[in-house]
XYZ file of C-alpha atoms in Angstrom:
459
model
C -0.064 -0.071 -0.015
C 2.932 2.319 0.642
C 4.543 4.667 -2.115
C 8.354 4.616 -0.916
C 9.299 7.111 -3.638
C 8.851 10.629 -1.661
C 9.989 12.253 -4.541
C 7.348 10.975 -7.146
C 5.777 13.973 -8.978
C 2.227 13.380 -7.432
C 3.766 13.158 -3.936
C 3.083 16.303 -1.367
C 6.774 16.998 -0.948
C 7.475 17.100 -4.525
C 4.681 19.437 -5.220
C 5.648 21.792 -2.364
C 9.408 21.598 -3.887
C 7.731 22.728 -7.577
C 5.934 25.372 -5.991
C 9.208 26.533 -4.024
C 10.764 26.995 -7.266
C 8.002 28.906 -8.787
C 8.506 31.259 -5.707
C 12.157 31.401 -6.070
C 11.822 32.695 -9.735
C 8.765 35.083 -9.174
C 8.196 36.797 -5.789
C 11.658 35.857 -4.769
C 13.177 38.200 -7.378
C 10.780 40.715 -6.940
C 11.532 40.938 -3.308
C 15.237 41.536 -4.409
C 14.135 44.310 -6.337
C 11.782 45.651 -3.522
C 14.535 45.346 -0.941
C 16.659 47.513 -2.916
C 14.087 50.413 -2.873
C 12.544 52.240 -5.533
C 12.415 49.156 -7.230
C 16.032 49.033 -7.876
C 16.033 52.789 -8.959
C 17.655 55.660 -7.586
C 16.212 58.327 -4.770
C 14.395 60.239 -7.582
C 12.128 56.944 -8.249
C 11.495 56.286 -4.573
C 8.155 58.175 -4.543
C 6.741 56.784 -7.484
C 7.473 53.431 -6.393
C 6.083 53.919 -3.259
C 2.748 55.352 -4.649
C 2.581 52.358 -7.199
C 3.158 49.777 -4.432
C 0.207 51.115 -2.608
C -1.848 50.518 -5.678
C -0.446 47.018 -6.210
C -0.831 46.098 -2.795
C -4.423 47.482 -2.244
C -5.750 45.589 -5.504
C -3.786 42.394 -3.919
C -6.055 42.893 -0.783
C -9.147 42.871 -2.647
C -8.400 39.867 -5.267
C -6.732 37.930 -2.417
C -9.844 37.865 -0.139
C -11.905 36.203 -3.068
C -8.487 34.167 -4.158
C -9.930 31.117 -2.444
C -13.120 31.115 -4.723
C -10.989 31.209 -7.904
C -8.439 28.503 -6.623
C -11.354 25.933 -5.598
C -12.763 26.736 -9.218
C -9.455 26.597 -11.294
C -7.168 24.602 -9.044
C -3.505 25.229 -8.546
C -1.762 25.009 -11.532
C -3.932 27.312 -13.604
C -4.004 29.810 -10.676
C -0.174 29.470 -10.562
C 0.508 30.151 -14.297
C -2.021 33.208 -14.078
C -0.098 34.285 -10.864
C 3.041 34.494 -12.643
C 2.062 36.550 -15.552
C 2.347 39.831 -13.468
C 5.698 39.589 -12.391
C 7.687 40.099 -15.844
C 5.392 43.091 -16.371
C 6.880 44.797 -12.990
C 5.949 48.134 -14.230
C 2.333 46.890 -14.433
C 1.573 47.080 -11.057
C -2.141 46.791 -11.249
C -1.839 43.616 -13.131
C 0.425 42.230 -10.520
C -2.210 43.045 -7.840
C -4.546 40.535 -9.147
C -2.088 37.923 -10.429
C 0.015 37.962 -7.293
C -3.085 37.372 -5.309
C -3.698 34.150 -7.245
C -0.121 32.898 -6.856
C 0.154 33.332 -3.156
C -3.513 32.001 -2.598
C -2.085 28.658 -4.289
C 1.091 28.596 -2.577
C -0.468 28.954 0.731
C -3.060 26.179 -0.426
C -0.379 23.689 -1.142
C 1.784 24.458 1.834
C -1.064 24.102 4.251
C -2.991 21.285 2.640
C -0.724 18.846 1.123
C 1.741 18.136 4.204
C 0.133 15.912 7.275
C -0.088 18.106 10.380
C 3.378 16.723 11.616
C 5.000 18.353 8.713
C 3.083 21.869 8.161
C 6.047 23.909 9.715
C 8.733 22.472 7.430
C 6.388 22.898 4.300
C 5.774 26.239 4.993
C 9.327 27.242 5.660
C 10.570 25.292 2.487
C 8.267 27.792 0.505
C 9.538 30.828 2.474
C 13.231 29.662 2.290
C 12.825 29.119 -1.644
C 11.232 32.583 -1.740
C 14.286 34.140 0.308
C 16.649 32.172 -1.889
C 15.303 33.696 -5.101
C 15.615 37.117 -3.242
C 19.421 36.008 -2.257
C 20.228 35.406 -5.712
C 18.669 38.325 -7.113
C 20.425 40.488 -4.447
C 23.647 38.731 -5.218
C 23.148 39.765 -8.765
C 22.343 43.251 -8.209
C 25.296 43.532 -5.606
C 27.781 41.982 -8.194
C 26.849 44.703 -10.762
C 26.909 47.854 -8.141
C 29.806 46.983 -5.900
C 31.838 49.495 -7.284
C 29.175 52.270 -7.530
C 29.111 54.561 -4.429
C 27.066 57.163 -6.090
C 23.302 57.120 -5.268
C 22.207 55.618 -8.445
C 19.572 52.746 -9.505
C 20.730 49.125 -11.083
C 21.059 48.698 -14.772
C 18.946 47.391 -17.575
C 20.773 44.209 -17.738
C 20.117 43.251 -14.239
C 16.121 43.813 -15.097
C 16.559 41.478 -18.147
C 18.159 38.631 -15.950
C 15.119 39.013 -13.720
C 12.697 38.830 -16.371
C 14.008 35.774 -17.849
C 14.150 33.880 -14.546
C 10.331 34.760 -13.987
C 9.281 33.518 -17.391
C 10.868 30.201 -16.444
C 8.880 29.880 -13.366
C 5.568 29.826 -15.244
C 7.084 27.239 -17.849
C 7.727 24.939 -14.612
C 4.353 25.345 -13.155
C 2.691 24.460 -16.346
C 4.760 21.061 -16.794
C 4.943 19.780 -13.061
C 1.931 21.175 -10.943
C -0.707 18.314 -10.297
C -4.694 18.521 -9.696
C -5.096 18.118 -5.867
C -7.026 15.060 -6.398
C -4.022 13.279 -7.893
C -1.844 13.993 -4.862
C -0.901 10.763 -2.906
C 0.886 10.575 0.523
C 3.626 8.130 0.932
C 0.937 5.560 2.431
C -0.993 5.672 -0.628
C -3.859 7.794 0.903
C -5.249 11.014 -0.858
C -5.514 13.987 0.716
C -9.285 14.461 0.774
C -12.389 13.777 -1.313
C -12.653 16.522 -3.519
C -16.500 17.021 -4.922
C -17.592 18.913 -7.838
C -18.121 22.606 -7.358
C -19.347 25.844 -8.922
C -18.985 29.359 -8.505
C -22.264 29.813 -6.752
C -21.451 26.984 -4.072
C -17.833 28.721 -3.535
C -19.292 32.202 -2.756
C -21.457 30.382 -0.262
C -18.698 28.972 1.373
C -16.868 32.301 1.065
C -19.193 33.884 2.963
C -19.422 31.428 5.615
C -15.731 30.885 6.352
C -14.631 34.854 6.048
C -17.218 35.000 9.131
C -15.331 32.453 10.957
C -14.971 33.968 14.341
C -11.207 32.412 14.715
C -10.177 33.942 11.388
C -11.781 37.279 12.280
C -9.751 37.217 15.823
C -6.440 36.260 13.800
C -7.220 39.383 11.349
C -4.894 41.823 13.383
C -2.031 39.466 13.064
C -2.289 38.963 9.454
C -2.677 42.755 8.804
C 0.568 43.368 10.808
C 2.551 40.304 8.885
C 4.078 41.937 6.179
C 3.750 45.863 7.194
C 7.543 46.108 8.031
C 8.334 45.499 4.390
C 7.357 49.005 3.519
C 9.499 51.052 6.223
C 12.308 48.885 5.964
C 12.901 48.871 2.212
C 12.300 52.617 2.326
C 14.734 53.263 5.015
C 17.223 51.126 3.118
C 16.855 53.026 -0.310
C 16.896 56.257 1.885
C 19.596 55.853 4.098
C 22.101 53.811 2.164
C 23.805 54.092 -1.464
C 23.445 51.631 -3.840
C 25.952 49.087 -3.371
C 25.560 49.220 0.296
C 21.721 48.561 0.163
C 22.416 45.853 -2.626
C 24.656 44.120 0.078
C 21.970 44.811 2.835
C 19.311 43.289 0.865
C 21.377 40.143 0.056
C 21.992 39.571 3.633
C 18.316 40.237 4.648
C 17.112 37.627 2.002
C 19.862 35.148 3.477
C 18.978 35.677 7.044
C 15.103 35.047 6.197
C 16.138 31.655 5.178
C 17.918 30.414 8.380
C 15.477 32.086 10.417
C 12.237 30.325 8.821
C 14.050 26.926 8.810
C 14.832 27.185 12.416
C 11.184 28.396 13.512
C 9.819 25.439 11.600
C 11.835 22.836 13.320
C 10.454 24.052 16.608
C 6.815 24.260 15.289
C 7.126 20.689 13.996
C 8.910 19.253 17.224
C 6.952 16.385 17.819
C 7.984 15.634 21.609
C 5.700 18.513 22.459
C 1.864 19.270 22.001
C 0.866 21.319 18.975
C -0.336 23.769 21.451
C 2.884 23.956 23.729
C 4.993 24.474 20.344
C 2.836 27.147 19.068
C 3.215 29.142 22.461
C 6.760 28.619 22.453
C 7.345 29.395 18.776
C 4.990 32.449 18.626
C 6.149 33.717 22.123
C 9.778 33.857 20.784
C 8.715 35.634 17.649
C 6.421 38.089 19.513
C 9.614 39.151 21.688
C 11.862 39.255 18.986
C 9.198 41.485 16.843
C 8.437 43.883 19.721
C 12.134 44.196 20.422
C 12.890 45.086 16.797
C 10.198 47.910 16.771
C 11.824 49.337 19.956
C 15.366 49.198 18.310
C 13.944 50.822 15.131
C 12.656 53.545 17.011
C 15.693 54.168 19.462
C 17.900 53.950 16.193
C 15.803 56.543 14.256
C 16.075 58.773 17.227
C 19.641 58.287 17.729
C 20.550 59.181 13.891
C 17.935 61.805 13.643
C 15.665 59.801 11.339
C 12.576 60.640 13.024
C 11.756 62.992 10.469
C 13.198 63.044 7.068
C 16.522 64.878 6.372
C 16.723 67.569 3.470
C 19.340 65.051 1.769
C 19.640 61.313 1.820
C 22.486 60.129 4.006
C 23.758 57.821 1.311
C 25.746 55.790 3.939
C 28.272 53.524 2.487
C 29.660 50.240 4.220
C 32.897 52.319 4.797
C 30.734 54.549 6.873
C 31.171 54.235 10.804
C 27.278 54.361 10.749
C 26.975 51.417 8.592
C 27.100 48.800 11.506
C 24.159 49.809 13.635
C 21.896 50.300 10.370
C 22.777 46.763 8.807
C 22.226 44.996 12.043
C 18.857 46.206 12.596
C 18.039 45.766 8.991
C 19.012 42.121 9.360
C 17.059 41.743 12.701
C 13.960 42.895 10.505
C 14.713 40.164 8.301
C 14.415 37.547 10.963
C 10.960 39.626 11.917
C 9.481 39.433 8.472
C 10.071 35.756 7.981
C 9.304 34.477 11.292
C 6.003 36.302 11.907
C 4.917 35.260 8.433
C 6.118 31.645 9.004
C 4.477 31.527 12.595
C 1.157 33.165 11.618
C 0.775 30.952 8.676
C 1.468 27.783 10.865
C -1.475 28.867 13.092
C -3.936 29.255 10.485
C -2.775 26.099 8.700
C -3.242 24.192 12.135
C -7.073 25.175 12.216
C -7.982 22.877 9.442
C -6.907 20.252 6.854
C -10.144 20.306 4.743
C -8.634 21.675 1.195
C -11.818 23.940 0.519
C -11.584 25.689 3.649
C -7.803 26.169 3.624
C -8.143 27.768 -0.012
C -10.429 30.434 1.673
C -8.129 30.730 4.668
C -5.205 31.017 2.234
C -6.715 33.883 0.190
C -8.258 35.868 3.263
C -4.982 35.921 5.156
C -2.807 36.934 2.292
C -5.283 39.782 1.207
C -5.168 41.009 4.799
C -1.579 40.990 4.889
C -1.337 43.018 1.574
C -3.764 45.449 3.132
C -1.786 46.155 5.953
C 1.250 46.852 3.609
C -0.877 48.719 1.448
C -1.744 51.159 4.303
C 1.961 51.401 5.266
C 2.910 52.610 1.525
C -0.008 55.022 1.537
C 1.585 56.579 4.777
C 4.981 56.561 3.102
C 3.639 58.214 0.025
C 1.950 60.933 2.269
C 5.367 61.881 3.949
C 4.272 60.456 7.379
C 7.455 60.765 9.138
C 9.419 57.153 9.749
C 8.870 57.466 13.570
C 5.229 57.812 13.306
C 5.215 54.629 11.142
C 7.508 52.598 13.389
C 5.001 53.528 16.361
C 1.815 52.550 14.471
C 3.685 49.427 13.502
C 4.904 48.424 16.914
C 1.039 48.970 18.197
C -0.308 46.642 15.322
C 2.442 43.804 15.634
C 1.578 43.907 19.536
C -2.135 43.463 18.919
C -1.404 40.791 16.197
C 0.945 38.696 18.397
C -1.598 38.682 21.285
C -4.029 37.416 18.887
C -2.004 34.601 17.727
C -1.343 33.628 21.185
C -4.975 33.812 22.197
C -6.219 31.273 19.293
C -3.132 28.810 20.143
C -3.816 28.833 23.877
C -7.762 28.463 23.855
C -8.796 27.090 20.470
C -5.835 25.101 19.189
C -6.638 21.326 18.975
C -3.667 18.874 19.005
C -5.311 17.455 15.870
C -8.086 18.213 13.398
C -8.049 14.453 11.682
C -11.345 12.913 12.305
C -13.142 16.383 12.512
C -13.578 16.849 8.943
C -15.831 14.691 6.733
C -14.033 14.891 3.646
C -10.270 14.775 4.780
C -8.619 11.587 4.387
C -6.558 10.382 7.459
C -3.252 9.183 7.174
C -2.446 5.403 7.720
C -0.141 6.163 10.559
C -2.613 8.185 12.524
C -5.321 5.291 12.243
C -2.708 2.901 13.467
C -2.035 5.190 16.539
C -5.557 4.980 17.555
C -5.176 1.075 17.470
C -7.086 0.344 14.213
C -5.966 -2.536 12.089
C -5.358 -0.982 8.546
C -4.211 -3.202 5.798
C -5.609 -1.491 2.606
C -7.021 1.691 1.270
C -10.567 0.155 1.804
C -9.731 0.041 5.578
C -8.906 3.499 5.857
C -11.956 4.584 4.480
C -13.997 2.278 6.788
C -12.237 3.181 9.884
C -12.467 6.822 9.055
C -16.024 6.802 8.629
C -16.727 5.305 12.170
C -13.957 7.392 14.029
C -14.982 10.355 12.185
C -18.537 10.212 13.140
C -17.666 9.519 16.730
C -15.116 12.485 16.984
C -17.361 14.980 15.269
C -20.111 13.791 18.020
C -17.708 14.414 20.795
C -16.687 17.706 19.379
C -20.085 19.279 19.159
């Protein structure tokens, strides 16, 4: 009954790796450009980049909220291909606002639905690590071409051409290698769930039901906060450092996100502790680091007179004594950005294994994160001081951290298996309950009995 080859194309791990490659080539490279500030341009392009980013993430928020409806109709392959179209059209931010919502909803769906409960942290971190690796490579390319430039300028057109070629390659990978969810088989030979025929009317009814799920509403502040630091830290990187220094900073920022997300995932999947205890420890650590980073940012800006905006950008080089403090703080925010997103995603992924429900969770949370980032870019475009932005971020991150811990402490179960009718339970979970399982038919028979009993007890 077992399928020992973990790397077969229709296996959960292989599909997550394929999705990771796509993220490497698309948002990974995009993050490299964003991290350079002004989309890689000079200070004169900064205001335009801020305003267009506000439009992009505003559209992302709107389409992200209904991303689950789209995904459940067209499935991941089509959603990812459509999602990839907007990235090579970097200047066409309105297009990217729609397409990116399709891509990220599908990515969350794969990372949260395909793994067993014991592996969700690793699947989430693998995707985020691949995204950050794309950003690291993109940052290294930009750094290589700008290493001898000390003036405050933008990157060359050759860098953009290389990035666009990588992005186009990702859509080919998605079209050839991503499978329909119903074709995915775990290593024990079981499917993920029973996939029933659907239509737009049914999906919108599901959407209305799920967006009023009170646990998701409680977690809204956490996802509103999840990406908002990207606005201020990328803006400060562009404003405070010259090109070659911010290129170096960005490469290091992307790299440290890989390390941080992997470390957190190992804790969140540490099976010697209950899921609730893992969540409390992991999210507690992330919350302390996040609040400390907010405090450090406010203190650093106060010391260097950045609580307002200086008449001329400082254009700090890595040879400048001011470089050390700025880069350390910038890298700390790399840790915050990755671990907060991985941690918050793990919490939501731990609320359900039902593919239909998870699709809506993924779209709604990605859309809400984009709304938070959109508002930050709007504040930046209106010349709100960096200090006021940092204080607002401090408050929202604190509320978001409290909401994550509340859901973990009071409402997270050690397992959701047997509680959702359409989800197929892994064989080893059935065997741990003392059930004899010799064939796939036995899985279905035992599931039916155990599921009915567990759902009755939980109601």
